[in-house]
PDB file of C-alpha atoms in Angstrom:
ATOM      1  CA  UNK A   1       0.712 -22.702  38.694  1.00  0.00           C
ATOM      2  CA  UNK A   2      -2.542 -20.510  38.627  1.00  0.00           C
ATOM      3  CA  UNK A   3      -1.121 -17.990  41.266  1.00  0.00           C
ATOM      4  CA  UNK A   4       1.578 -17.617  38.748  1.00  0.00           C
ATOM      5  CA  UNK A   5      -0.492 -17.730  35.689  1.00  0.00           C
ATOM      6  CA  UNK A   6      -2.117 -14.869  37.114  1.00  0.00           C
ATOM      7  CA  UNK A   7       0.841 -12.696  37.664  1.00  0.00           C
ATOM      8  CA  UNK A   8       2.211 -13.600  34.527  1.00  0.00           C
ATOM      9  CA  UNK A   9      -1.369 -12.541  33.096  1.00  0.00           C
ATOM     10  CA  UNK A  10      -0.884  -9.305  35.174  1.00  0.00           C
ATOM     11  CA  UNK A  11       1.910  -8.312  33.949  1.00  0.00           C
ATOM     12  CA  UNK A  12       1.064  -8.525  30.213  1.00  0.00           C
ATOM     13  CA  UNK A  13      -1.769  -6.136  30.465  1.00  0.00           C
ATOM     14  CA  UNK A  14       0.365  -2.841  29.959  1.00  0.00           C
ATOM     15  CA  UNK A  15       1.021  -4.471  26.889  1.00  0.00           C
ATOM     16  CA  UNK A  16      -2.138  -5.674  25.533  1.00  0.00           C
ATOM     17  CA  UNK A  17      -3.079  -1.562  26.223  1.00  0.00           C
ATOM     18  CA  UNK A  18      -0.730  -0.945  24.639  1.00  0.00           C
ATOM     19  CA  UNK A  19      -0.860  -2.706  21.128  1.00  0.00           C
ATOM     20  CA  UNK A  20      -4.897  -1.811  21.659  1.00  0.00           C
ATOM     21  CA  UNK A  21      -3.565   2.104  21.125  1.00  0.00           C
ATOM     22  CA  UNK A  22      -1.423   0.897  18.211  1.00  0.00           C
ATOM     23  CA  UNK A  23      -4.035  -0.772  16.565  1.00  0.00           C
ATOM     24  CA  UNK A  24      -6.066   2.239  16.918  1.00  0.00           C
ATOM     25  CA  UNK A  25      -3.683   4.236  15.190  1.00  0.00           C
ATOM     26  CA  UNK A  26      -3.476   1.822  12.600  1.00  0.00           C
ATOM     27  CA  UNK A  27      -6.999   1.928  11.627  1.00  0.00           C
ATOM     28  CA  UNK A  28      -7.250   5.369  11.514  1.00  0.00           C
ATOM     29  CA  UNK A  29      -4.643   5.792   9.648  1.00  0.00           C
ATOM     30  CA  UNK A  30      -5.487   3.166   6.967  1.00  0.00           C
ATOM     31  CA  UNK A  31      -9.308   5.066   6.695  1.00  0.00           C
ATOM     32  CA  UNK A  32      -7.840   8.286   6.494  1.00  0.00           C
ATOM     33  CA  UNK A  33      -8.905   9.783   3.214  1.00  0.00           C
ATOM     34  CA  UNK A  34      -6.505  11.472   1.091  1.00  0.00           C
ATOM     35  CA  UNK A  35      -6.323  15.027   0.601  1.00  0.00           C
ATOM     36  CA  UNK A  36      -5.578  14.854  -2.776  1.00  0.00           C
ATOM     37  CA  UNK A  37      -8.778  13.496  -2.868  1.00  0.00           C
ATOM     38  CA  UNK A  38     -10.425  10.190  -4.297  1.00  0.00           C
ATOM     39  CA  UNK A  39      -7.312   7.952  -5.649  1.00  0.00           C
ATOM     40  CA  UNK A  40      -8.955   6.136  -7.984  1.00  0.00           C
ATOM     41  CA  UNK A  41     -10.741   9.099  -9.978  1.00  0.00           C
ATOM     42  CA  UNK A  42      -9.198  10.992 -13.071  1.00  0.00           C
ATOM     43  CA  UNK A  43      -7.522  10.234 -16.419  1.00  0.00           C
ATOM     44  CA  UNK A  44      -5.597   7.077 -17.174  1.00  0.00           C
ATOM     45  CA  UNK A  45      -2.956   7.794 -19.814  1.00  0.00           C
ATOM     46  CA  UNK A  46      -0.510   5.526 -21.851  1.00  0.00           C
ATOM     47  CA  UNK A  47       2.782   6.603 -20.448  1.00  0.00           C
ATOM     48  CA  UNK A  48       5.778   8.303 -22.694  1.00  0.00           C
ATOM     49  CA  UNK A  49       7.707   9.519 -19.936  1.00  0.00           C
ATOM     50  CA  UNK A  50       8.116  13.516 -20.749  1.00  0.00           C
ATOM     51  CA  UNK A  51       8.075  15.031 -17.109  1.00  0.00           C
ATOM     52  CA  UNK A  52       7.725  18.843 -17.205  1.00  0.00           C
ATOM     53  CA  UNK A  53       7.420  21.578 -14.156  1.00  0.00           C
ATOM     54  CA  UNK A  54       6.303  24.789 -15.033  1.00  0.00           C
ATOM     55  CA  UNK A  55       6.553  27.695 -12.110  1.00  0.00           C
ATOM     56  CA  UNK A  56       6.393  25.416  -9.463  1.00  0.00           C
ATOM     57  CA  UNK A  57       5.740  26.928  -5.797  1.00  0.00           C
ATOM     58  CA  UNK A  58       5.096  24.238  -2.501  1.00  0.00           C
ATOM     59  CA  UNK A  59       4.350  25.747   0.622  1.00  0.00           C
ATOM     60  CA  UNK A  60       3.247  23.160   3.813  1.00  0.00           C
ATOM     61  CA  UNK A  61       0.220  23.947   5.498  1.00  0.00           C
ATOM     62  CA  UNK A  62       1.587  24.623   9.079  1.00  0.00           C
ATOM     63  CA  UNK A  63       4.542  27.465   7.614  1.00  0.00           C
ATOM     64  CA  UNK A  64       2.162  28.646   4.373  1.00  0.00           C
ATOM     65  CA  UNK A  65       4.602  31.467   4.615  1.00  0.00           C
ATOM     66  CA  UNK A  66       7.451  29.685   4.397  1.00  0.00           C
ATOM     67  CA  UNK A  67       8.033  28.480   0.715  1.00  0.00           C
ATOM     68  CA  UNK A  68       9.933  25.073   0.215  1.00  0.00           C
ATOM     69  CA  UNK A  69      10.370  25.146  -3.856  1.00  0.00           C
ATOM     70  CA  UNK A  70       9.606  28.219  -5.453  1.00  0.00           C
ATOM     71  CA  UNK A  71       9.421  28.956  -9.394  1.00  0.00           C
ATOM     72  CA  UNK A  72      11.082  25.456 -10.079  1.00  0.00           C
ATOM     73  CA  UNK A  73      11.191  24.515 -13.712  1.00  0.00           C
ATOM     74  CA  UNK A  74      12.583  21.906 -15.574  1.00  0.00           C
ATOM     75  CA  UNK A  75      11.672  19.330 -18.156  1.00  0.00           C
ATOM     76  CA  UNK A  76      12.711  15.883 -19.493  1.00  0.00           C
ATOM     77  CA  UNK A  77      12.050  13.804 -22.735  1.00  0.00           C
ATOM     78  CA  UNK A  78      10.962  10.680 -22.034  1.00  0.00           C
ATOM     79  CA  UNK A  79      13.708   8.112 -21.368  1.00  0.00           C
ATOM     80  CA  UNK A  80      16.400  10.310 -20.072  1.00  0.00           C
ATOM     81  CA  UNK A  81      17.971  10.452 -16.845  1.00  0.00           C
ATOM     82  CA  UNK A  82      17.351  13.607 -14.968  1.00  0.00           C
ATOM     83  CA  UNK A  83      19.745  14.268 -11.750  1.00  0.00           C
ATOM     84  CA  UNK A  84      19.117  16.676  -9.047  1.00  0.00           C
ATOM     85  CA  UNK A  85      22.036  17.846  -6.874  1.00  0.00           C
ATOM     86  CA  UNK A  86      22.444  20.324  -4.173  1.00  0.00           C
ATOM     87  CA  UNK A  87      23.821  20.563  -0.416  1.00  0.00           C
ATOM     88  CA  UNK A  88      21.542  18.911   2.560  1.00  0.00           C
ATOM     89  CA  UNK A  89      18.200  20.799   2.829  1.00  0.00           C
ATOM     90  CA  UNK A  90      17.997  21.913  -0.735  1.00  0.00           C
ATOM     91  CA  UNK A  91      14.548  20.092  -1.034  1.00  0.00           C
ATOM     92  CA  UNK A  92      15.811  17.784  -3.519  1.00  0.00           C
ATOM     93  CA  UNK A  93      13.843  14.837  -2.446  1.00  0.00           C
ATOM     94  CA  UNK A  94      10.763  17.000  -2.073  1.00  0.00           C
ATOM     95  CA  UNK A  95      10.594  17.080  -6.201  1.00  0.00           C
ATOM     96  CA  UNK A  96       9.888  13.370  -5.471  1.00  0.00           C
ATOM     97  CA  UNK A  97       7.265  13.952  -3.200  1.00  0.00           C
ATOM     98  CA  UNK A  98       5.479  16.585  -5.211  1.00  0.00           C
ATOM     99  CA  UNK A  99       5.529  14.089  -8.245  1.00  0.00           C
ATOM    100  CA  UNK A 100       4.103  11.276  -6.723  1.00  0.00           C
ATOM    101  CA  UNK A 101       1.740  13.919  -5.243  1.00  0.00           C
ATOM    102  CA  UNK A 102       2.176  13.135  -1.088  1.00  0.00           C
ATOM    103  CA  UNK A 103       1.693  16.814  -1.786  1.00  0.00           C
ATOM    104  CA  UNK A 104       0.075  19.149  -4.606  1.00  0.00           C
ATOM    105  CA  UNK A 105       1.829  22.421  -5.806  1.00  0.00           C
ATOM    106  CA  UNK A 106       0.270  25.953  -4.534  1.00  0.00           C
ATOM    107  CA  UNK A 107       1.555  27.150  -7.670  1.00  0.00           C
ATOM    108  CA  UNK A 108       2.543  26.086 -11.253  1.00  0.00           C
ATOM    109  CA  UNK A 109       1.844  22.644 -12.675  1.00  0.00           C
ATOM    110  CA  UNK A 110       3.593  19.564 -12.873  1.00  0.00           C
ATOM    111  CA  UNK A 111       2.574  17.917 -16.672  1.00  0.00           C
ATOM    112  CA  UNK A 112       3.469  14.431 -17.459  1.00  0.00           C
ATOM    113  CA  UNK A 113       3.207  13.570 -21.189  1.00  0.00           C
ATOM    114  CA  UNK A 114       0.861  17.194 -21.423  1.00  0.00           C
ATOM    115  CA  UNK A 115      -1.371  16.387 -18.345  1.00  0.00           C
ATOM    116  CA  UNK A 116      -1.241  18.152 -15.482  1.00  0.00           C
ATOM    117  CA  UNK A 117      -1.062  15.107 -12.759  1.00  0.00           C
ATOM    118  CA  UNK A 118      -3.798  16.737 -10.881  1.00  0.00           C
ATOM    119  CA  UNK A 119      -5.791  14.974 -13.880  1.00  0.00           C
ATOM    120  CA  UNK A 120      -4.956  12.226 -13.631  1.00  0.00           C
ATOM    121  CA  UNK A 121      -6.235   8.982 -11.478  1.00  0.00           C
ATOM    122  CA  UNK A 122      -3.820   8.995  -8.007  1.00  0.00           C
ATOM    123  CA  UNK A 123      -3.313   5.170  -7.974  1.00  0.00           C
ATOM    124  CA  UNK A 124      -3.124   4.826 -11.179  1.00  0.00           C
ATOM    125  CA  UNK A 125       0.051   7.415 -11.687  1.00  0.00           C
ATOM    126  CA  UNK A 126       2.253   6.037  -8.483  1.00  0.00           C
ATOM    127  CA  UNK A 127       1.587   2.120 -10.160  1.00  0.00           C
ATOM    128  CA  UNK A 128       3.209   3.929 -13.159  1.00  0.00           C
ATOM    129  CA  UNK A 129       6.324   5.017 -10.637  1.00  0.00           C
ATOM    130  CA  UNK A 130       9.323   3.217  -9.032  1.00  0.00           C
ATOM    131  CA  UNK A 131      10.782   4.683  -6.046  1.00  0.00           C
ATOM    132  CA  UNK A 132      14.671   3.246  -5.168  1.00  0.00           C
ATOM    133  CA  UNK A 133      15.875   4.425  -2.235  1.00  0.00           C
ATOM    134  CA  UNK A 134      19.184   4.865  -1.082  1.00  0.00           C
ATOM    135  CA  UNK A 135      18.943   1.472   0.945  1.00  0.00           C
ATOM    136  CA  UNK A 136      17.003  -1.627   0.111  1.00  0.00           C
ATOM    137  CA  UNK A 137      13.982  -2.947   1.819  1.00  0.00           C
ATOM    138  CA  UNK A 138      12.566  -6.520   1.704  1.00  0.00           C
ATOM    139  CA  UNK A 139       8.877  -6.837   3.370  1.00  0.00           C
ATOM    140  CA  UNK A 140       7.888  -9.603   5.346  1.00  0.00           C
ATOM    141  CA  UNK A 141       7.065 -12.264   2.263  1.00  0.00           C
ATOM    142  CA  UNK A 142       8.215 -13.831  -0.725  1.00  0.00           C
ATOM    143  CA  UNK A 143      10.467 -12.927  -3.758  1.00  0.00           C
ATOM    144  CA  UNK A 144       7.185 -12.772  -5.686  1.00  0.00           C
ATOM    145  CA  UNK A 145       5.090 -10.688  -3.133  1.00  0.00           C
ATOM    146  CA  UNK A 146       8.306  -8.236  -2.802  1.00  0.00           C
ATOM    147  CA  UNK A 147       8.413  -7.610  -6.171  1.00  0.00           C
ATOM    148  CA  UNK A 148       4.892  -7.091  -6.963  1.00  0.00           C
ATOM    149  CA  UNK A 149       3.905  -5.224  -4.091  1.00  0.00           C
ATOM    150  CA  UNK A 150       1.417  -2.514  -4.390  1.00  0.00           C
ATOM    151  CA  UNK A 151       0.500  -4.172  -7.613  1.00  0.00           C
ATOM    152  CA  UNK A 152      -2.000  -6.721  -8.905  1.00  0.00           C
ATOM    153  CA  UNK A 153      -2.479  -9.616 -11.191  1.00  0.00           C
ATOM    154  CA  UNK A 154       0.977  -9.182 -12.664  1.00  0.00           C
ATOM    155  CA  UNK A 155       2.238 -11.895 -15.623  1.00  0.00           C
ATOM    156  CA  UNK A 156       5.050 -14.346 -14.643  1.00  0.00           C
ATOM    157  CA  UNK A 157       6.465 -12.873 -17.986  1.00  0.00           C
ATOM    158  CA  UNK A 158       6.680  -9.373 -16.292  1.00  0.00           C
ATOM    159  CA  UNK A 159       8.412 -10.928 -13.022  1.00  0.00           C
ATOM    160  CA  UNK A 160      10.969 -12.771 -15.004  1.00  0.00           C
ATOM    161  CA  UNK A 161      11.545  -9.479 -17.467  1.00  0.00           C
ATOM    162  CA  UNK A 162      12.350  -7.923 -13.611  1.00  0.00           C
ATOM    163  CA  UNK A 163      14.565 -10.458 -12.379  1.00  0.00           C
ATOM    164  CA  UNK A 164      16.836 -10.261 -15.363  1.00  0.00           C
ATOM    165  CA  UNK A 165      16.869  -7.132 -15.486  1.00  0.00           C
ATOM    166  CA  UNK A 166      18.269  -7.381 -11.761  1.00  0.00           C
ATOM    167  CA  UNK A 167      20.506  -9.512 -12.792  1.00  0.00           C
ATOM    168  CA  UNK A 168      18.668 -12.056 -10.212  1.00  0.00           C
ATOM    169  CA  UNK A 169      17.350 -14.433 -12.838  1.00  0.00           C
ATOM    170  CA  UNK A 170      19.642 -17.146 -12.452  1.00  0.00           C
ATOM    171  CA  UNK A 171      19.861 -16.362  -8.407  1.00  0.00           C
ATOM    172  CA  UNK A 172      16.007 -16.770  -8.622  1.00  0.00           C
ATOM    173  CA  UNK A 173      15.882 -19.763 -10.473  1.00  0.00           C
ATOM    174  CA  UNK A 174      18.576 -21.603  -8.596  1.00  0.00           C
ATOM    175  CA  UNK A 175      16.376 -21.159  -5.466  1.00  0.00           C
ATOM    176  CA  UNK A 176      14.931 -24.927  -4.326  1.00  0.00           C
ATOM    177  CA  UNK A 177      11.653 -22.650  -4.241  1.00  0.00           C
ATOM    178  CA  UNK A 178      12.190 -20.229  -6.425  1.00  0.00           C
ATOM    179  CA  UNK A 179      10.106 -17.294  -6.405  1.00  0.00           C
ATOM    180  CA  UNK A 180       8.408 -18.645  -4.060  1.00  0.00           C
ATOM    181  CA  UNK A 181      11.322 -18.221  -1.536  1.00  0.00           C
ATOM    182  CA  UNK A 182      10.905 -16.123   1.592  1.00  0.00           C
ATOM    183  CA  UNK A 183      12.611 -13.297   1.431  1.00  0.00           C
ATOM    184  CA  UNK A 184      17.529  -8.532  -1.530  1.00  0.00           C
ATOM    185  CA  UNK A 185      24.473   0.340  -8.757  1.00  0.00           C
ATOM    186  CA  UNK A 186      24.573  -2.121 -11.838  1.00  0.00           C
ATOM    187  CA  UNK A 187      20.993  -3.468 -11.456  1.00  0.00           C
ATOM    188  CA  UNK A 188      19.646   0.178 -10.989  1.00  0.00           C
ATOM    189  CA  UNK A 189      21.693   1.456 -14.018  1.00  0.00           C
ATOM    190  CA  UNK A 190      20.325  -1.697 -16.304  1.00  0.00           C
ATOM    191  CA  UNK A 191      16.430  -1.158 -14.591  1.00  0.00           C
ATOM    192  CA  UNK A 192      16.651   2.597 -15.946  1.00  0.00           C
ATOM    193  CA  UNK A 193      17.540   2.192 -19.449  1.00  0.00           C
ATOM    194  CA  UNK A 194      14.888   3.129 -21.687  1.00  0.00           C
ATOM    195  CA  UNK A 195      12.715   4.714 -19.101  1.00  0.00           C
ATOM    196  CA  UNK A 196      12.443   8.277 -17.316  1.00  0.00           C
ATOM    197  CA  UNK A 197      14.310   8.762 -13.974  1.00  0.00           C
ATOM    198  CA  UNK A 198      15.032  11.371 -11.569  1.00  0.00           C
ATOM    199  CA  UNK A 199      17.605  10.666  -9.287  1.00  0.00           C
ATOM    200  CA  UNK A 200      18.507  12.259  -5.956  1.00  0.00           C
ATOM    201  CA  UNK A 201      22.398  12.495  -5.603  1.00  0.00           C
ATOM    202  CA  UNK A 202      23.840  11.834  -2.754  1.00  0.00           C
ATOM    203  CA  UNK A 203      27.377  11.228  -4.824  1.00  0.00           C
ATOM    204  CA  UNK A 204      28.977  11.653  -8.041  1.00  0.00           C
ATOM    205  CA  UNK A 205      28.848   8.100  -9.244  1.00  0.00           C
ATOM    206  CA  UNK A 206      25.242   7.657  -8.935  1.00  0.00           C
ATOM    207  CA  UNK A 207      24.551  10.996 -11.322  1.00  0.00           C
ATOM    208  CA  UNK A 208      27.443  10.480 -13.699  1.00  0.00           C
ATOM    209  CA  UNK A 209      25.879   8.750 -16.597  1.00  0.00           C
ATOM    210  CA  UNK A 210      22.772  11.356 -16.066  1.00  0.00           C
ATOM    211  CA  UNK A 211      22.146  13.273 -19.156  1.00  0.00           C
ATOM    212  CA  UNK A 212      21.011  16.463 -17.152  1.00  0.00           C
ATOM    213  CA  UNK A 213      21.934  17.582 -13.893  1.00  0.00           C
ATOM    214  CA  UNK A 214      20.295  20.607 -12.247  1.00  0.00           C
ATOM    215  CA  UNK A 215      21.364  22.365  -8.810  1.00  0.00           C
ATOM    216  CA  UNK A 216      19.135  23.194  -6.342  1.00  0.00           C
ATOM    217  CA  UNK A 217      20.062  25.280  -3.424  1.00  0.00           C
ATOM    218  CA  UNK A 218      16.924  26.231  -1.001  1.00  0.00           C
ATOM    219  CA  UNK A 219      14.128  25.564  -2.958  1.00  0.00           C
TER     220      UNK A 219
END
């Protein structure tokens, strides 16, 4: 049993170096410090929802001379639904990017309710965002911790206002443990109503009750 304890031992080291890398990669990666600088500094604002880019020009820093958006404008009032449409490589979901500010505009300004978002405190504006993407994704956790991931001290009342607006309330409450459980196009469309969203079409039902929809071909 030892002899074979030993092998067995043997054999797991490429492994433990292996997950020792990871690890490493991890942490740096978790201390990395943005380059859009301290998250938690700048303006906090109470949020209307007008969304407005003025000349915008993105460039990545290994092709500088390779624009990706270039003079994009467009504005929205706050609570309408703004689509963007345009054939595969069009940088669509790069407007997304750019407003959550994974990266900051060479050129231009992107304003929300007046104030440029360069302003404005980094954590602060993405808690103020919902990203949907085009397929769902459930951490490792329950109902509750899904739904207010990223987020703290959060009222029942606000979890509940969520779930019905889901359409999961009843699911939810029929659950022996609730939200508590471990943990899943109407509930978007009902999530949306009142507030301002910019959707990335991928086809024509998901942009058809949009009020605007803007074309972008190559930036």
């Amino acid at each position: 049993m030892s002899a074979y304890g030993v092998v067995t031992f043997i054999n797991l080291i490429p492994s433990f170096s292996e997950g020792t890398s990871a690890i490493d990669l991890i942490l740096e990666l978790i201390h990395r410090k943005p380059a859009t600088g301290n998250i938690m500094d700048g303006l906090k604002l109470e949020i209307q929802g007008k969304i407005s880019l003025k000349s915008v020009k993105l460039t990545y820093s290994r092709r500088s001379d390779h624009p990706v958006l270039t003079n994009l404008t467009f504005s929205s009032r706050s609570g309408q639904t703004i689509a963007l449409v345009g054939p595969s490589g069009a940088e669509n979901s790069t407007c997304i990017s750019i407003l959550e500010r994974f990266y900051d505009v060479c050129e231009g300004a992107i304003e929300i309710d007046g104030q440029d978002i360069r302003s404005l405190s980094l954590y602060w504006l993405r808690t103020q965002m919902a990203l949907v993407g085009q397929e769902s994704t459930l951490f490792s956790g329950t109902i509750k911790e899904n739904m207010c991931f990223g987020l703290k001290d959060i009222l029942i009342e606000k979890i509940m206002e969520a779930l019905e607006l889901a359409n999961a309330l009843n699911f939810v409450a029929n659950l022996p443990a609730g939200l508590h459980t471990k943990a899943v196009q109407e509930a978007l469309d009902r999530a949306r109503q009142g507030r301002t969203c910019i959707t990335i079409a991928h086809r024509l039902s998901s942009i058809q009750n949009s009020d605007v929809i803007m074309y972008i071909d190559h930036g």
